[in-house]
């Protein structure tokens, strides 16, 4: 697995303390809940990261639907938090694509 692209700030430490593009091994994932958050609002992404700071939840950020689909395929998150209005396509279209890829991953819509 590679660490998610499109985080809140360039160069920010990623999920599990890794840098962008690093691989996350299964042994590091054990006991950790991966939450993928697809949202183009950097302040909302930052708030979600702060909420789950110092917990067993790791937030993987994506700023566009395209990034979100890539993260979904690479990281296999436990849940997806999805904004309805994204810059490259609607959240509803993105949800349909997520569902086609993995119909069992829970998706929570926000707006």
Short mmCIF file of N, CA, C and O in Angstrom, two decimals:
data_model
loop_
_atom_site.label_atom_id
_atom_site.label_comp_id
_atom_site.label_asym_id
_atom_site.label_seq_id
_atom_site.Cartn_x
_atom_site.Cartn_y
_atom_site.Cartn_z
N UNK A 1 0.83 -1.18 0.00
CA UNK A 1 0.00 0.00 0.00
C UNK A 1 0.87 1.24 0.00
O UNK A 1 1.89 1.27 0.66
N UNK A 2 0.45 2.25 -0.68
CA UNK A 2 1.17 3.52 -0.62
C UNK A 2 0.36 4.50 0.21
O UNK A 2 -0.84 4.40 0.31
N UNK A 3 1.05 5.46 0.79
CA UNK A 3 0.40 6.47 1.60
C UNK A 3 -0.31 7.45 0.69
O UNK A 3 0.18 7.80 -0.37
N UNK A 4 -1.48 7.91 1.10
CA UNK A 4 -2.36 8.75 0.29
C UNK A 4 -1.72 10.05 -0.17
O UNK A 4 -0.97 10.67 0.55
N UNK A 5 -2.08 10.44 -1.38
CA UNK A 5 -1.69 11.73 -1.94
C UNK A 5 -2.73 12.76 -1.52
O UNK A 5 -3.80 12.42 -1.04
N UNK A 6 -2.44 14.04 -1.75
CA UNK A 6 -3.43 15.08 -1.57
C UNK A 6 -3.75 15.40 -0.13
O UNK A 6 -4.90 15.63 0.22
N UNK A 7 -2.76 15.45 0.73
CA UNK A 7 -3.00 15.72 2.14
C UNK A 7 -3.16 17.21 2.39
O UNK A 7 -3.06 18.02 1.49
N UNK A 8 -3.40 17.57 3.63
CA UNK A 8 -3.70 18.94 4.01
C UNK A 8 -2.57 19.89 3.66
O UNK A 8 -2.79 20.95 3.10
N UNK A 9 -1.35 19.56 3.95
CA UNK A 9 -0.21 20.43 3.65
C UNK A 9 0.89 19.61 3.00
O UNK A 9 1.13 18.47 3.38
N UNK A 10 1.55 20.19 2.02
CA UNK A 10 2.65 19.49 1.36
C UNK A 10 3.72 19.14 2.38
O UNK A 10 4.08 19.93 3.22
N UNK A 11 4.21 17.92 2.32
CA UNK A 11 5.27 17.49 3.21
C UNK A 11 4.79 17.06 4.58
O UNK A 11 5.58 16.63 5.40
N UNK A 12 3.50 17.18 4.86
CA UNK A 12 2.99 16.78 6.17
C UNK A 12 3.17 15.28 6.35
O UNK A 12 3.07 14.51 5.40
N UNK A 13 3.47 14.86 7.57
CA UNK A 13 3.60 13.42 7.85
C UNK A 13 2.28 12.75 7.52
O UNK A 13 1.22 13.28 7.78
N UNK A 14 2.33 11.60 6.94
CA UNK A 14 1.15 10.89 6.49
C UNK A 14 0.68 9.89 7.52
O UNK A 14 1.20 9.81 8.61
N UNK A 15 -0.31 9.10 7.10
CA UNK A 15 -0.85 8.05 7.95
C UNK A 15 0.27 7.21 8.53
O UNK A 15 1.22 6.88 7.83
N UNK A 16 0.19 6.87 9.79
CA UNK A 16 1.16 6.03 10.48
C UNK A 16 2.55 6.68 10.53
O UNK A 16 3.53 6.00 10.71
N UNK A 17 2.62 7.99 10.34
CA UNK A 17 3.91 8.68 10.42
C UNK A 17 4.79 8.49 9.20
O UNK A 17 5.98 8.71 9.26
N UNK A 18 4.22 8.07 8.08
CA UNK A 18 4.99 7.85 6.86
C UNK A 18 4.89 9.05 5.94
O UNK A 18 3.98 9.85 6.03
N UNK A 19 5.81 9.14 5.01
CA UNK A 19 5.80 10.21 4.02
C UNK A 19 5.04 9.74 2.78
O UNK A 19 4.85 8.54 2.56
N UNK A 20 4.64 10.70 1.95
CA UNK A 20 3.91 10.41 0.71
C UNK A 20 4.66 9.38 -0.13
O UNK A 20 5.86 9.45 -0.29
N UNK A 21 3.93 8.40 -0.63
CA UNK A 21 4.50 7.40 -1.51
C UNK A 21 5.11 6.20 -0.81
O UNK A 21 5.40 5.21 -1.46
N UNK A 22 5.29 6.26 0.51
CA UNK A 22 5.83 5.10 1.22
C UNK A 22 4.78 4.00 1.31
O UNK A 22 3.59 4.26 1.28
N UNK A 23 5.24 2.78 1.43
CA UNK A 23 4.35 1.64 1.54
C UNK A 23 3.96 1.42 3.00
O UNK A 23 4.77 1.59 3.88
N UNK A 24 2.69 1.03 3.23
CA UNK A 24 2.21 0.70 4.57
C UNK A 24 2.04 -0.81 4.62
O UNK A 24 1.23 -1.36 3.88
N UNK A 25 2.80 -1.47 5.46
CA UNK A 25 2.74 -2.91 5.55
C UNK A 25 1.57 -3.38 6.39
O UNK A 25 1.03 -2.65 7.21
N UNK A 26 1.17 -4.63 6.18
CA UNK A 26 0.05 -5.21 6.91
C UNK A 26 0.30 -5.22 8.41
O UNK A 26 -0.62 -5.02 9.20
N UNK A 27 1.56 -5.43 8.81
CA UNK A 27 1.87 -5.46 10.24
C UNK A 27 1.65 -4.10 10.88
O UNK A 27 1.29 -4.01 12.05
N UNK A 28 1.83 -3.02 10.13
CA UNK A 28 1.58 -1.68 10.66
C UNK A 28 0.09 -1.37 10.71
O UNK A 28 -0.35 -0.56 11.51
N UNK A 29 -0.68 -2.00 9.87
CA UNK A 29 -2.12 -1.75 9.79
C UNK A 29 -2.88 -2.48 10.88
O UNK A 29 -3.97 -2.09 11.24
N UNK A 30 -2.34 -3.53 11.45
CA UNK A 30 -3.04 -4.34 12.44
C UNK A 30 -3.55 -3.45 13.58
O UNK A 30 -2.81 -2.69 14.17
N UNK A 31 -4.85 -3.53 13.85
CA UNK A 31 -5.45 -2.79 14.94
C UNK A 31 -5.74 -1.33 14.62
O UNK A 31 -6.23 -0.60 15.46
N UNK A 32 -5.46 -0.90 13.41
CA UNK A 32 -5.68 0.48 13.00
C UNK A 32 -6.89 0.53 12.06
O UNK A 32 -7.03 -0.29 11.17
N UNK A 33 -7.74 1.52 12.26
CA UNK A 33 -8.89 1.74 11.38
C UNK A 33 -8.48 2.80 10.37
O UNK A 33 -8.06 3.90 10.73
N UNK A 34 -8.59 2.47 9.09
CA UNK A 34 -8.27 3.43 8.03
C UNK A 34 -9.55 4.12 7.57
O UNK A 34 -10.50 3.46 7.14
N UNK A 35 -9.58 5.43 7.68
CA UNK A 35 -10.69 6.24 7.22
C UNK A 35 -10.20 7.07 6.05
O UNK A 35 -9.25 7.83 6.18
N UNK A 36 -10.84 6.90 4.90
CA UNK A 36 -10.50 7.74 3.76
C UNK A 36 -11.48 8.91 3.74
O UNK A 36 -12.68 8.71 3.80
N UNK A 37 -10.95 10.12 3.68
CA UNK A 37 -11.78 11.31 3.65
C UNK A 37 -11.55 12.02 2.32
O UNK A 37 -10.45 12.50 2.06
N UNK A 38 -12.59 12.07 1.48
CA UNK A 38 -12.50 12.72 0.18
C UNK A 38 -13.23 14.06 0.27
O UNK A 38 -14.45 14.10 0.40
N UNK A 39 -12.46 15.14 0.24
CA UNK A 39 -13.04 16.47 0.41
C UNK A 39 -12.05 17.49 -0.13
O UNK A 39 -10.85 17.38 0.10
N UNK A 40 -12.54 18.48 -0.86
CA UNK A 40 -11.65 19.51 -1.40
C UNK A 40 -11.44 20.67 -0.45
O UNK A 40 -10.64 21.55 -0.71
N UNK A 41 -12.13 20.67 0.69
CA UNK A 41 -11.99 21.73 1.69
C UNK A 41 -10.90 21.33 2.67
O UNK A 41 -11.08 20.47 3.53
N UNK A 42 -9.75 21.97 2.57
CA UNK A 42 -8.59 21.62 3.39
C UNK A 42 -8.86 21.80 4.88
O UNK A 42 -8.32 21.07 5.71
N UNK A 43 -9.69 22.76 5.24
CA UNK A 43 -9.98 22.98 6.67
C UNK A 43 -10.78 21.81 7.24
O UNK A 43 -10.55 21.40 8.38
N UNK A 44 -11.70 21.26 6.46
CA UNK A 44 -12.47 20.10 6.92
C UNK A 44 -11.56 18.89 7.06
O UNK A 44 -11.64 18.15 8.05
N UNK A 45 -10.67 18.69 6.09
CA UNK A 45 -9.71 17.58 6.18
C UNK A 45 -8.85 17.73 7.43
O UNK A 45 -8.61 16.75 8.14
N UNK A 46 -8.41 18.94 7.70
CA UNK A 46 -7.58 19.19 8.88
C UNK A 46 -8.35 18.88 10.17
O UNK A 46 -7.81 18.25 11.08
N UNK A 47 -9.60 19.29 10.24
CA UNK A 47 -10.43 19.02 11.43
C UNK A 47 -10.57 17.51 11.66
O UNK A 47 -10.42 17.04 12.78
N UNK A 48 -10.83 16.76 10.60
CA UNK A 48 -10.96 15.30 10.74
C UNK A 48 -9.66 14.68 11.23
O UNK A 48 -9.67 13.80 12.08
N UNK A 49 -8.53 15.16 10.71
CA UNK A 49 -7.24 14.63 11.17
C UNK A 49 -7.04 14.94 12.65
O UNK A 49 -6.53 14.11 13.40
N UNK A 50 -7.43 16.13 13.09
CA UNK A 50 -7.28 16.51 14.50
C UNK A 50 -8.21 15.69 15.40
O UNK A 50 -7.83 15.31 16.50
N UNK A 51 -9.42 15.43 14.93
CA UNK A 51 -10.37 14.65 15.72
C UNK A 51 -9.80 13.27 16.04
O UNK A 51 -9.93 12.77 17.15
N UNK A 52 -9.16 12.65 15.06
CA UNK A 52 -8.67 11.29 15.23
C UNK A 52 -7.20 11.21 15.65
O UNK A 52 -6.63 10.12 15.72
N UNK A 53 -6.61 12.35 15.94
CA UNK A 53 -5.23 12.37 16.39
C UNK A 53 -5.12 11.59 17.70
O UNK A 53 -6.00 11.64 18.55
N UNK A 54 -4.06 10.85 17.88
CA UNK A 54 -3.81 10.05 19.08
C UNK A 54 -4.86 8.97 19.32
O UNK A 54 -5.20 8.65 20.45
N UNK A 55 -5.41 8.43 18.23
CA UNK A 55 -6.36 7.31 18.32
C UNK A 55 -5.86 6.20 17.40
O UNK A 55 -4.84 6.33 16.74
N UNK A 56 -6.61 5.12 17.35
CA UNK A 56 -6.29 4.01 16.45
C UNK A 56 -6.94 4.20 15.08
O UNK A 56 -7.12 3.24 14.34
N UNK A 57 -7.30 5.44 14.77
CA UNK A 57 -7.90 5.77 13.48
C UNK A 57 -6.90 6.61 12.70
O UNK A 57 -6.36 7.58 13.21
N UNK A 58 -6.65 6.21 11.48
CA UNK A 58 -5.75 6.96 10.60
C UNK A 58 -6.57 7.50 9.44
O UNK A 58 -7.29 6.76 8.77
N UNK A 59 -6.48 8.81 9.20
CA UNK A 59 -7.23 9.47 8.14
C UNK A 59 -6.35 9.59 6.90
O UNK A 59 -5.26 10.16 6.95
N UNK A 60 -6.83 9.07 5.79
CA UNK A 60 -6.16 9.18 4.50
C UNK A 60 -6.91 10.24 3.71
O UNK A 60 -8.08 10.08 3.41
N UNK A 61 -6.26 11.34 3.39
CA UNK A 61 -6.90 12.47 2.74
C UNK A 61 -6.78 12.41 1.23
O UNK A 61 -5.74 12.04 0.69
N UNK A 62 -7.88 12.80 0.56
CA UNK A 62 -7.88 12.96 -0.89
C UNK A 62 -8.67 14.22 -1.20
O UNK A 62 -9.73 14.45 -0.61
N UNK A 63 -8.17 15.04 -2.12
CA UNK A 63 -8.80 16.32 -2.43
C UNK A 63 -9.75 16.27 -3.62
O UNK A 63 -10.51 17.21 -3.83
N UNK A 64 -9.70 15.19 -4.39
CA UNK A 64 -10.56 15.07 -5.57
C UNK A 64 -11.12 13.65 -5.64
O UNK A 64 -10.61 12.74 -4.98
N UNK A 65 -12.14 13.48 -6.46
CA UNK A 65 -12.71 12.15 -6.66
C UNK A 65 -11.66 11.20 -7.25
O UNK A 65 -11.56 10.04 -6.84
N UNK A 66 -10.87 11.70 -8.19
CA UNK A 66 -9.84 10.86 -8.82
C UNK A 66 -8.83 10.38 -7.79
O UNK A 66 -8.47 9.20 -7.76
N UNK A 67 -8.36 11.29 -6.92
CA UNK A 67 -7.43 10.89 -5.86
C UNK A 67 -8.11 9.89 -4.93
O UNK A 67 -7.49 8.92 -4.49
N UNK A 68 -9.37 10.13 -4.62
CA UNK A 68 -10.10 9.24 -3.72
C UNK A 68 -10.21 7.83 -4.26
O UNK A 68 -10.03 6.86 -3.53
N UNK A 69 -10.48 7.71 -5.57
CA UNK A 69 -10.56 6.37 -6.17
C UNK A 69 -9.21 5.68 -6.12
O UNK A 69 -9.12 4.48 -5.87
N UNK A 70 -8.14 6.44 -6.33
CA UNK A 70 -6.80 5.87 -6.28
C UNK A 70 -6.48 5.38 -4.87
O UNK A 70 -5.96 4.27 -4.69
N UNK A 71 -6.79 6.20 -3.86
CA UNK A 71 -6.55 5.81 -2.47
C UNK A 71 -7.37 4.57 -2.13
O UNK A 71 -6.87 3.64 -1.49
N UNK A 72 -8.61 4.53 -2.56
CA UNK A 72 -9.48 3.38 -2.30
C UNK A 72 -8.86 2.10 -2.85
O UNK A 72 -8.81 1.08 -2.16
N UNK A 73 -8.36 2.16 -4.06
CA UNK A 73 -7.77 0.97 -4.69
C UNK A 73 -6.48 0.54 -4.00
O UNK A 73 -6.24 -0.64 -3.81
N UNK A 74 -5.66 1.52 -3.58
CA UNK A 74 -4.35 1.21 -2.98
C UNK A 74 -4.45 0.85 -1.50
O UNK A 74 -3.78 -0.06 -1.04
N UNK A 75 -5.24 1.59 -0.75
CA UNK A 75 -5.23 1.48 0.70
C UNK A 75 -6.31 0.56 1.28
O UNK A 75 -6.17 0.08 2.39
N UNK A 76 -7.41 0.39 0.57
CA UNK A 76 -8.53 -0.42 1.05
C UNK A 76 -8.99 0.05 2.43
O UNK A 76 -8.92 -0.68 3.42
N UNK A 77 -9.50 1.30 2.53
CA UNK A 77 -9.92 1.84 3.82
C UNK A 77 -11.11 1.08 4.39
O UNK A 77 -11.86 0.42 3.67
N UNK A 78 -11.30 1.21 5.71
CA UNK A 78 -12.42 0.58 6.39
C UNK A 78 -13.71 1.35 6.20
O UNK A 78 -14.80 0.77 6.28
N UNK A 79 -13.62 2.65 5.98
CA UNK A 79 -14.78 3.51 5.77
C UNK A 79 -14.34 4.71 4.93
O UNK A 79 -13.18 5.11 4.97
N UNK A 80 -15.28 5.26 4.16
CA UNK A 80 -15.00 6.44 3.34
C UNK A 80 -15.94 7.56 3.79
O UNK A 80 -17.15 7.35 3.91
N UNK A 81 -15.37 8.73 4.03
CA UNK A 81 -16.15 9.94 4.29
C UNK A 81 -16.08 10.75 3.01
O UNK A 81 -14.99 11.08 2.54
N UNK A 82 -17.23 11.06 2.43
CA UNK A 82 -17.28 11.61 1.08
C UNK A 82 -18.07 12.91 1.04
O UNK A 82 -19.24 12.94 1.44
N UNK A 83 -17.43 13.95 0.54
CA UNK A 83 -18.10 15.23 0.32
C UNK A 83 -19.00 15.10 -0.91
O UNK A 83 -18.63 14.44 -1.88
N UNK A 84 -20.14 15.75 -0.87
CA UNK A 84 -21.08 15.71 -2.00
C UNK A 84 -20.56 16.53 -3.18
O UNK A 84 -20.74 16.15 -4.33
N UNK A 85 -19.93 17.67 -2.90
CA UNK A 85 -19.48 18.56 -3.97
C UNK A 85 -17.95 18.53 -4.05
O UNK A 85 -17.27 19.04 -3.17
N UNK A 86 -17.44 17.91 -5.11
CA UNK A 86 -16.00 17.81 -5.35
C UNK A 86 -15.67 18.56 -6.64
O UNK A 86 -16.54 18.74 -7.49
N UNK A 87 -14.43 18.98 -6.81
CA UNK A 87 -14.09 19.78 -7.98
C UNK A 87 -14.14 19.03 -9.32
O UNK A 87 -14.44 19.63 -10.35
N UNK A 88 -13.88 17.73 -9.31
CA UNK A 88 -13.81 17.01 -10.58
C UNK A 88 -15.05 16.21 -10.93
O UNK A 88 -15.24 15.84 -12.09
N UNK A 89 -15.91 15.92 -9.96
CA UNK A 89 -17.20 15.28 -10.23
C UNK A 89 -18.01 15.27 -8.95
O UNK A 89 -17.48 15.54 -7.87
N UNK A 90 -19.28 14.96 -9.05
CA UNK A 90 -20.13 14.99 -7.86
C UNK A 90 -19.81 13.82 -6.94
O UNK A 90 -19.32 12.77 -7.38
N UNK A 91 -20.10 14.01 -5.66
CA UNK A 91 -19.91 12.94 -4.69
C UNK A 91 -20.81 11.75 -4.99
O UNK A 91 -20.44 10.61 -4.70
N UNK A 92 -21.98 12.00 -5.56
CA UNK A 92 -22.88 10.89 -5.90
C UNK A 92 -22.30 10.02 -7.01
O UNK A 92 -22.36 8.79 -6.93
N UNK A 93 -21.69 10.65 -8.01
CA UNK A 93 -21.01 9.88 -9.06
C UNK A 93 -19.84 9.11 -8.47
O UNK A 93 -19.61 7.94 -8.82
N UNK A 94 -19.11 9.75 -7.57
CA UNK A 94 -17.98 9.11 -6.91
C UNK A 94 -18.45 7.92 -6.10
O UNK A 94 -17.83 6.85 -6.12
N UNK A 95 -19.57 8.08 -5.38
CA UNK A 95 -20.13 6.97 -4.60
C UNK A 95 -20.45 5.78 -5.50
O UNK A 95 -20.14 4.64 -5.14
N UNK A 96 -21.04 6.03 -6.65
CA UNK A 96 -21.35 4.94 -7.58
C UNK A 96 -20.09 4.19 -7.98
O UNK A 96 -20.08 2.95 -8.05
N UNK A 97 -19.01 4.92 -8.23
CA UNK A 97 -17.75 4.28 -8.61
C UNK A 97 -17.13 3.52 -7.43
O UNK A 97 -16.58 2.43 -7.62
N UNK A 98 -17.25 4.08 -6.23
CA UNK A 98 -16.77 3.38 -5.04
C UNK A 98 -17.55 2.08 -4.87
O UNK A 98 -16.97 1.02 -4.62
N UNK A 99 -18.86 2.15 -5.02
CA UNK A 99 -19.73 0.99 -4.85
C UNK A 99 -19.39 -0.10 -5.88
O UNK A 99 -19.38 -1.28 -5.54
N UNK A 100 -19.09 0.31 -7.12
CA UNK A 100 -18.70 -0.66 -8.15
C UNK A 100 -17.39 -1.34 -7.78
O UNK A 100 -17.20 -2.52 -8.05
N UNK A 101 -16.48 -0.59 -7.18
CA UNK A 101 -15.17 -1.13 -6.79
C UNK A 101 -15.28 -2.03 -5.56
O UNK A 101 -14.68 -3.11 -5.52
N UNK A 102 -16.03 -1.58 -4.56
CA UNK A 102 -16.17 -2.33 -3.31
C UNK A 102 -17.53 -2.00 -2.69
O UNK A 102 -17.69 -0.98 -2.02
N UNK A 103 -18.49 -2.85 -2.92
CA UNK A 103 -19.86 -2.60 -2.46
C UNK A 103 -20.02 -2.74 -0.95
O UNK A 103 -21.07 -2.38 -0.41
N UNK A 104 -19.00 -3.22 -0.26
CA UNK A 104 -19.12 -3.45 1.17
C UNK A 104 -18.51 -2.34 2.03
O UNK A 104 -18.77 -2.28 3.24
N UNK A 105 -17.72 -1.45 1.43
CA UNK A 105 -17.10 -0.38 2.22
C UNK A 105 -18.19 0.66 2.57
O UNK A 105 -18.90 1.14 1.69
N UNK A 106 -18.34 0.97 3.86
CA UNK A 106 -19.32 1.99 4.24
C UNK A 106 -18.89 3.37 3.76
O UNK A 106 -17.71 3.71 3.80
N UNK A 107 -19.87 4.15 3.28
CA UNK A 107 -19.61 5.51 2.82
C UNK A 107 -20.51 6.46 3.60
O UNK A 107 -21.72 6.27 3.67
N UNK A 108 -19.89 7.48 4.20
CA UNK A 108 -20.62 8.50 4.95
C UNK A 108 -20.53 9.78 4.14
O UNK A 108 -19.44 10.25 3.83
N UNK A 109 -21.69 10.35 3.80
CA UNK A 109 -21.71 11.59 3.03
C UNK A 109 -21.69 12.80 3.97
O UNK A 109 -22.35 12.81 5.00
N UNK A 110 -20.93 13.83 3.56
CA UNK A 110 -20.95 15.11 4.26
C UNK A 110 -21.06 16.21 3.21
O UNK A 110 -20.77 16.00 2.04
N UNK A 111 -21.50 17.37 3.65
CA UNK A 111 -21.58 18.51 2.72
C UNK A 111 -21.44 19.80 3.49
O UNK A 111 -21.53 19.83 4.69
#
